[in-house]
mmCIF file of C-alpha atoms in Angstrom:
data_model
loop_
_atom_site.group_PDB
_atom_site.id
_atom_site.type_symbol
_atom_site.label_atom_id
_atom_site.label_comp_id
_atom_site.label_asym_id
_atom_site.label_seq_id
_atom_site.Cartn_x
_atom_site.Cartn_y
_atom_site.Cartn_z
ATOM 1 C CA MET A 1 38.867 -37.255 114.612
ATOM 2 C CA HIS A 2 42.047 -37.797 116.159
ATOM 3 C CA GLU A 3 44.496 -35.062 113.672
ATOM 4 C CA GLU A 4 41.023 -32.978 113.822
ATOM 5 C CA ARG A 5 41.630 -32.315 117.429
ATOM 6 C CA LYS A 6 44.751 -31.812 117.800
ATOM 7 C CA SER A 7 45.338 -28.856 115.367
ATOM 8 C CA GLN A 8 41.682 -26.986 117.651
ATOM 9 C CA LEU A 9 44.545 -26.743 120.542
ATOM 10 C CA THR A 10 46.635 -24.209 122.041
ATOM 11 C CA SER A 11 49.906 -25.286 121.300
ATOM 12 C CA VAL A 12 52.713 -24.374 124.591
ATOM 13 C CA ALA A 13 56.359 -24.277 125.459
ATOM 14 C CA ILE A 14 56.898 -24.231 129.036
ATOM 15 C CA ILE A 15 60.286 -22.663 130.383
ATOM 16 C CA GLY A 16 62.213 -22.324 133.280
ATOM 17 C CA ARG A 17 62.257 -25.081 136.913
ATOM 18 C CA SER A 18 58.586 -26.809 135.856
ATOM 19 C CA HIS A 19 59.206 -28.841 139.827
ATOM 20 C CA ALA A 20 59.485 -26.132 141.772
ATOM 21 C CA SER A 21 56.937 -26.225 144.432
ATOM 22 C CA GLU A 22 55.678 -22.476 143.543
ATOM 23 C CA PHE A 23 55.052 -23.785 139.716
ATOM 24 C CA ARG A 24 53.784 -27.359 140.419
ATOM 25 C CA THR A 25 49.786 -25.913 139.935
ATOM 26 C CA LEU A 26 50.273 -24.146 137.166
ATOM 27 C CA VAL A 27 52.273 -26.873 135.168
ATOM 28 C CA GLY A 28 49.692 -29.766 136.429
ATOM 29 C CA GLN A 29 47.024 -27.307 135.225
ATOM 30 C CA ILE A 30 48.081 -26.550 131.547
ATOM 31 C CA GLN A 31 49.417 -30.695 131.034
ATOM 32 C CA ASN A 32 45.860 -31.203 131.831
ATOM 33 C CA SER A 33 43.604 -29.232 130.055
ATOM 34 C CA ARG A 34 42.134 -30.900 127.022
ATOM 35 C CA ASP A 35 42.548 -27.278 125.539
ATOM 36 C CA LEU A 36 46.823 -27.141 125.257
ATOM 37 C CA VAL A 37 48.116 -29.181 124.093
ATOM 38 C CA VAL A 38 52.107 -28.854 125.263
ATOM 39 C CA VAL A 39 54.728 -28.868 122.811
ATOM 40 C CA GLY A 40 57.859 -28.634 124.642
ATOM 41 C CA GLN A 41 59.761 -27.940 128.210
ATOM 42 C CA PHE A 42 62.930 -26.453 128.360
ATOM 43 C CA ASP A 43 64.704 -25.778 131.913
ATOM 44 C CA THR A 44 66.045 -21.543 129.829
ATOM 45 C CA ILE A 45 65.178 -20.049 127.142
ATOM 46 C CA GLU A 46 68.603 -20.654 125.618
ATOM 47 C CA GLU A 47 67.780 -25.020 125.459
ATOM 48 C CA ALA A 48 64.613 -24.143 124.124
ATOM 49 C CA VAL A 49 66.835 -21.485 121.027
ATOM 50 C CA ALA A 50 68.721 -24.211 120.381
ATOM 51 C CA ALA A 51 65.633 -26.836 119.834
ATOM 52 C CA GLY A 52 63.950 -24.359 116.921
ATOM 53 C CA LEU A 53 61.176 -22.895 119.918
ATOM 54 C CA ALA A 54 59.181 -20.281 116.991
ATOM 55 C CA GLU A 55 61.044 -22.309 113.981
ATOM 56 C CA ARG A 56 61.085 -26.558 114.381
ATOM 57 C CA ILE A 57 58.343 -25.918 117.392
ATOM 58 C CA LEU A 58 55.545 -23.932 117.134
ATOM 59 C CA ALA A 59 54.188 -22.116 119.813
ATOM 60 C CA ASP A 60 51.566 -19.938 120.628
ATOM 61 C CA VAL A 61 51.699 -19.026 124.097
ATOM 62 C CA VAL A 62 55.295 -19.725 125.961
ATOM 63 C CA VAL A 63 55.088 -19.845 129.602
ATOM 64 C CA VAL A 64 58.184 -18.940 131.130
ATOM 65 C CA LEU A 65 58.269 -20.266 134.847
ATOM 66 C CA GLN A 66 60.698 -17.134 137.209
ATOM 67 C CA ALA A 67 61.872 -18.478 140.237
ATOM 68 C CA PHE A 68 63.653 -15.880 141.525
ATOM 69 C CA SER A 69 64.831 -12.044 140.093
ATOM 70 C CA ASP A 70 67.845 -12.959 138.215
ATOM 71 C CA GLU A 71 67.092 -16.015 136.867
ATOM 72 C CA TYR A 72 66.993 -14.186 132.918
ATOM 73 C CA SER A 73 68.981 -12.258 131.735
ATOM 74 C CA ALA A 74 67.441 -9.231 129.283
ATOM 75 C CA VAL A 75 69.348 -10.653 126.991
ATOM 76 C CA ASP A 76 67.956 -14.001 126.471
ATOM 77 C CA ALA A 77 64.323 -12.014 127.427
ATOM 78 C CA GLY A 78 64.283 -9.657 124.512
ATOM 79 C CA GLN A 79 65.675 -12.804 121.988
ATOM 80 C CA LEU A 80 62.901 -15.158 123.199
ATOM 81 C CA ILE A 81 59.985 -12.034 122.947
ATOM 82 C CA GLY A 82 61.778 -10.931 119.656
ATOM 83 C CA ARG A 83 61.769 -14.723 118.078
ATOM 84 C CA MET A 84 57.410 -14.216 119.046
ATOM 85 C CA LEU A 85 57.150 -11.431 118.590
ATOM 86 C CA PHE A 86 53.719 -11.534 116.796
ATOM 87 C CA GLY A 87 52.575 -14.165 120.009
ATOM 88 C CA ARG A 88 52.318 -14.862 123.774
ATOM 89 C CA VAL A 89 54.351 -15.085 126.548
ATOM 90 C CA LEU A 90 54.111 -15.169 129.872
ATOM 91 C CA CYS A 91 56.319 -14.776 132.351
ATOM 92 C CA CYS A 92 54.708 -16.164 135.101
ATOM 93 C CA TYR A 93 56.758 -15.294 139.031
ATOM 94 C CA GLY A 94 56.585 -16.709 142.229
ATOM 95 C CA PRO A 95 57.031 -15.030 145.630
ATOM 96 C CA TRP A 96 60.334 -14.087 145.467
ATOM 97 C CA CYS A 97 59.881 -11.987 141.941
ATOM 98 C CA ILE A 98 57.072 -9.846 143.138
ATOM 99 C CA SER A 99 58.704 -6.852 143.540
ATOM 100 C CA ASP A 100 61.123 -6.808 140.189
ATOM 101 C CA GLY A 101 58.219 -5.113 137.561
ATOM 102 C CA ARG A 102 60.008 -1.487 140.016
ATOM 103 C CA THR A 103 63.695 -3.163 140.827
ATOM 104 C CA HIS A 104 64.413 -4.934 137.828
ATOM 105 C CA ASP A 105 63.286 -3.758 133.893
ATOM 106 C CA ILE A 106 64.036 -7.662 132.578
ATOM 107 C CA TRP A 107 60.287 -8.606 131.357
ATOM 108 C CA PRO A 108 57.898 -5.430 129.556
ATOM 109 C CA VAL A 109 54.528 -5.328 131.764
ATOM 110 C CA VAL A 110 53.210 -6.695 128.916
ATOM 111 C CA ALA A 111 54.560 -10.669 130.150
ATOM 112 C CA ARG A 112 54.313 -10.098 134.122
ATOM 113 C CA ILE A 113 52.147 -12.088 135.652
ATOM 114 C CA SER A 114 51.348 -13.286 139.377
ATOM 115 C CA VAL A 115 51.981 -17.521 139.456
ATOM 116 C CA GLY A 116 48.319 -17.261 141.865
ATOM 117 C CA SER A 117 46.630 -15.463 138.657
ATOM 118 C CA ALA A 118 48.632 -17.276 135.441
ATOM 119 C CA TRP A 119 46.266 -20.192 134.930
ATOM 120 C CA SER A 120 42.708 -17.191 134.719
ATOM 121 C CA VAL A 121 44.911 -14.880 132.176
ATOM 122 C CA LEU A 122 46.566 -17.916 129.660
ATOM 123 C CA GLU A 123 42.495 -19.354 129.600
ATOM 124 C CA GLN A 124 41.862 -15.493 128.958
ATOM 125 C CA GLU A 125 44.612 -15.665 126.209
ATOM 126 C CA VAL A 126 43.564 -19.241 124.827
ATOM 127 C CA ARG A 127 39.960 -17.464 124.359
ATOM 128 C CA SER A 128 41.922 -14.713 122.277
ATOM 129 C CA ILE A 129 43.469 -16.875 120.522
ATOM 130 C CA ARG A 130 40.792 -18.718 119.409
ATOM 131 C CA ALA A 131 38.429 -15.324 119.048
ATOM 132 C CA GLY A 132 41.502 -14.569 116.144
ATOM 133 C CA LEU A 133 42.745 -11.220 118.327
ATOM 134 C CA PRO A 134 45.973 -10.207 118.582
ATOM 135 C CA ALA A 135 47.893 -10.859 121.366
ATOM 136 C CA LEU A 136 48.804 -6.934 122.881
ATOM 137 C CA LEU A 137 53.121 -5.849 122.083
ATOM 138 C CA PRO A 138 55.479 -6.125 124.519
ATOM 139 C CA MET A 139 55.816 -2.139 124.005
ATOM 140 C CA ALA A 140 52.125 -2.240 125.228
ATOM 141 C CA ALA A 141 51.191 0.298 128.522
ATOM 142 C CA ALA A 142 50.570 -1.096 131.513
ATOM 143 C CA GLU A 143 47.345 0.849 130.974
ATOM 144 C CA GLU A 144 46.567 -1.694 127.376
ATOM 145 C CA VAL A 145 47.447 -4.517 129.826
ATOM 146 C CA PHE A 146 45.393 -3.379 132.646
ATOM 147 C CA VAL A 147 42.312 -3.168 130.349
ATOM 148 C CA HIS A 148 43.149 -6.639 127.968
ATOM 149 C CA ARG A 149 43.254 -8.032 130.790
ATOM 150 C CA VAL A 150 39.533 -6.937 131.830
ATOM 151 C CA ALA A 151 37.542 -7.589 128.773
ATOM 152 C CA VAL A 152 36.096 -10.264 128.570
ATOM 153 C CA ALA A 153 32.081 -11.228 129.564
ATOM 154 C CA SER A 154 31.591 -9.771 132.681
ATOM 155 C CA VAL A 155 32.296 -12.439 135.561
ATOM 156 C CA ARG A 156 29.607 -12.968 138.475
ATOM 157 C CA TYR A 157 31.173 -13.798 141.273
ATOM 158 C CA PRO A 158 30.536 -16.178 143.932
ATOM 159 C CA ASP A 159 29.058 -14.302 146.973
ATOM 160 C CA ALA A 160 27.472 -11.438 145.277
ATOM 161 C CA ASN A 161 27.317 -8.251 147.353
ATOM 162 C CA ASP A 162 24.018 -5.520 148.138
ATOM 163 C CA ALA A 163 26.391 -2.683 146.595
ATOM 164 C CA ILE A 164 30.519 -2.562 145.360
ATOM 165 C CA LEU A 165 31.571 0.912 145.278
ATOM 166 C CA ILE A 166 34.917 1.624 143.375
ATOM 167 C CA VAL A 167 37.191 4.363 145.049
ATOM 168 C CA SER A 168 39.778 5.714 143.013
ATOM 169 C CA ASP A 169 40.504 8.981 141.133
ATOM 170 C CA ASP A 170 42.332 7.110 137.900
ATOM 171 C CA ARG A 171 38.727 6.838 135.597
ATOM 172 C CA THR A 172 39.061 5.009 133.518
ATOM 173 C CA LEU A 173 40.476 1.663 136.698
ATOM 174 C CA ARG A 174 37.503 2.548 137.911
ATOM 175 C CA GLU A 175 35.104 2.287 135.364
ATOM 176 C CA THR A 176 36.331 -0.573 133.512
ATOM 177 C CA ILE A 177 36.003 -2.242 136.876
ATOM 178 C CA ALA A 178 32.629 -1.441 137.214
ATOM 179 C CA GLU A 179 31.962 -2.511 133.912
ATOM 180 C CA MET A 180 34.141 -5.768 134.314
ATOM 181 C CA LEU A 181 31.815 -5.846 137.971
ATOM 182 C CA ARG A 182 27.957 -4.838 136.516
ATOM 183 C CA HIS A 183 26.281 -8.482 137.776
ATOM 184 C CA SER A 184 28.277 -9.040 140.830
ATOM 185 C CA ALA A 185 25.624 -6.886 142.558
ATOM 186 C CA THR A 186 22.393 -4.890 142.670
ATOM 187 C CA GLN A 187 24.757 -1.339 142.635
ATOM 188 C CA VAL A 188 27.595 -0.790 141.018
ATOM 189 C CA ILE A 189 29.077 2.979 141.827
ATOM 190 C CA ASP A 190 32.651 4.557 141.266
ATOM 191 C CA CYS A 191 33.687 7.593 142.449
ATOM 192 C CA GLY A 192 37.430 10.074 142.760
ATOM 193 C CA THR A 193 38.821 10.746 146.709
ATOM 194 C CA SER A 194 37.026 13.772 147.015
ATOM 195 C CA LEU A 195 34.907 14.005 150.508
ATOM 196 C CA ASP A 196 31.836 15.454 148.290
ATOM 197 C CA GLN A 197 32.314 12.718 146.175
ATOM 198 C CA LEU A 198 32.826 10.167 148.683
ATOM 199 C CA GLN A 199 29.423 11.963 150.685
ATOM 200 C CA ARG A 200 26.964 12.223 148.014
ATOM 201 C CA VAL A 201 28.378 8.000 146.828
ATOM 202 C CA PHE A 202 27.225 7.330 150.742
ATOM 203 C CA LYS A 203 24.137 9.482 150.194
ATOM 204 C CA LYS A 204 22.838 7.098 147.442
ATOM 205 C CA LEU A 205 23.566 4.149 148.701
ATOM 206 C CA ILE A 206 21.943 4.773 151.968
ATOM 207 C CA ALA A 207 18.763 6.181 149.919
ATOM 208 C CA ALA A 208 18.618 2.586 148.689
ATOM 209 C CA ASN A 209 19.116 0.794 152.156
ATOM 210 C CA ALA A 210 22.690 0.000 151.232
ATOM 211 C CA ALA A 211 24.455 1.102 154.562
ATOM 212 C CA HIS A 212 23.330 -2.031 157.022
ATOM 213 C CA SER A 213 23.887 -3.910 153.781
ATOM 214 C CA LYS A 214 26.699 -6.562 152.588
ATOM 215 C CA VAL A 215 29.297 -3.571 150.395
ATOM 216 C CA ALA A 216 32.528 -4.336 149.248
ATOM 217 C CA VAL A 217 34.448 -1.332 149.236
ATOM 218 C CA LEU A 218 37.624 -1.185 146.543
ATOM 219 C CA LEU A 219 39.874 1.342 147.691
ATOM 220 C CA ASP A 220 42.610 3.124 145.251
ATOM 221 C CA ILE A 221 45.043 5.285 146.784
ATOM 222 C CA ASP A 222 48.045 5.211 145.019
ATOM 223 C CA GLY A 223 50.416 8.112 145.610
ATOM 224 C CA GLN A 224 48.248 9.349 148.170
ATOM 225 C CA GLU A 225 49.145 6.867 151.082
ATOM 226 C CA SER A 226 48.824 9.863 153.969
ATOM 227 C CA ARG A 227 45.054 10.071 153.299
ATOM 228 C CA GLU A 228 44.173 6.447 154.036
ATOM 229 C CA SER A 229 43.978 6.391 157.838
ATOM 230 C CA GLU A 230 40.843 9.664 156.859
ATOM 231 C CA LEU A 231 39.761 7.302 154.109
ATOM 232 C CA LEU A 232 38.988 4.263 155.950
ATOM 233 C CA THR A 233 37.042 6.046 158.787
ATOM 234 C CA MET A 234 35.010 7.698 156.317
ATOM 235 C CA ILE A 235 34.084 4.434 154.633
ATOM 236 C CA ARG A 236 33.524 2.432 157.317
ATOM 237 C CA ALA A 237 31.842 4.991 159.575
ATOM 238 C CA GLN A 238 29.105 4.370 156.878
ATOM 239 C CA PHE A 239 29.414 0.947 156.119
ATOM 240 C CA SER A 240 31.069 -0.640 159.732
ATOM 241 C CA GLY A 241 30.215 -3.971 157.967
ATOM 242 C CA SER A 242 31.967 -3.113 154.697
ATOM 243 C CA ARG A 243 34.428 -5.984 153.186
ATOM 244 C CA MET A 244 37.614 -3.944 151.974
ATOM 245 C CA LEU A 245 39.961 -3.986 149.201
ATOM 246 C CA ARG A 246 42.710 -2.239 148.616
ATOM 247 C CA LEU A 247 43.715 -2.083 145.136
ATOM 248 C CA SER A 248 47.624 -0.998 144.831
ATOM 249 C CA SER A 249 50.544 -1.073 141.617
ATOM 250 C CA PHE A 250 52.468 -2.241 144.162
ATOM 251 C CA PRO A 251 50.867 -4.308 146.332
ATOM 252 C CA GLN A 252 53.884 -5.454 147.759
ATOM 253 C CA SER A 253 53.833 -2.265 149.266
ATOM 254 C CA VAL A 254 51.028 -2.414 150.643
ATOM 255 C CA ALA A 255 51.579 -3.935 154.883
ATOM 256 C CA ASP A 256 49.024 -6.632 154.739
ATOM 257 C CA ASN A 257 48.058 -6.087 158.437
ATOM 258 C CA GLY A 258 44.455 -7.252 158.809
ATOM 259 C CA THR A 259 43.594 -3.146 157.877
ATOM 260 C CA TYR A 260 42.031 -4.842 154.083
ATOM 261 C CA ASP A 261 40.563 -7.986 153.661
ATOM 262 C CA GLN A 262 42.637 -8.426 149.116
ATOM 263 C CA ILE A 263 45.237 -7.080 148.666
ATOM 264 C CA ILE A 264 44.880 -6.227 144.777
ATOM 265 C CA ASP A 265 47.483 -6.224 141.639
ATOM 266 C CA LYS A 266 45.318 -3.463 139.258
ATOM 267 C CA LEU A 267 46.776 -5.163 136.328
ATOM 268 C CA GLU A 268 45.309 -8.657 137.455
ATOM 269 C CA VAL A 269 42.077 -7.092 138.692
ATOM 270 C CA ASN A 270 40.011 -9.565 136.959
ATOM 271 C CA ALA A 271 42.113 -13.348 138.401
ATOM 272 C CA GLN A 272 42.596 -11.554 141.414
ATOM 273 C CA LEU A 273 38.962 -11.197 142.645
ATOM 274 C CA ALA A 274 37.551 -14.256 141.129
ATOM 275 C CA LEU A 275 40.566 -15.896 143.411
ATOM 276 C CA GLY A 276 39.482 -14.195 146.069
ATOM 277 C CA ARG A 277 35.759 -14.588 146.028
ATOM 278 C CA MET A 278 34.767 -11.035 146.756
#
């Protein structure tokens, strides 16, 4: 019975500073999970390779803990990803590595995940493994990673809203998020950022008596930040009590000055909305 139970577990290897304060919660969740078994813990990628990771030591998922930007070389990262080509590697980065997606080209986008969202993403990967779904390949584009990470059963978030409005000129982004949130509000509406589209949506929401209801607005204005003030003023004029969430590919570049209730990484929408109790 013990061997049967063990065979049903997802095997995980951990690389990095597992005792660092920013990673303790995640490491504890992995070690204490009834669905995971830790098959190896290593301080460095070099040590893991020397020990036979992906050869003698088989792991379904390798969790790499990255505390600072140059902790791992491109050569070591490439060697690990090559060994786990059809497996899963999650580089869980701490607060000092937030901008690495723009300033460092070491880990592919499919591998990078903030430590705050790592547990949710790991749980999703476990479900994918059990369902027999293949891992995304290292060359997957950001759009593919986004769709993969939100391609889960619709989630009913706590503190449900009467209406959710998703404003973005990226049609795939907004329609995917709308589908993901379809059970979280009486109305889930998406539209572009043009003033005409917004006015039509406002009329629709007002007709549904949503003007004074609990409305959450997810706003994506990447590349057109000059319109931020105009759009915020327009939205708040209609829904003064709205909860405002900013979507961005580079959330670290959005000033956290109280303008938004939450700033969300587009690649981690599912995990960060859940954490933020939208």
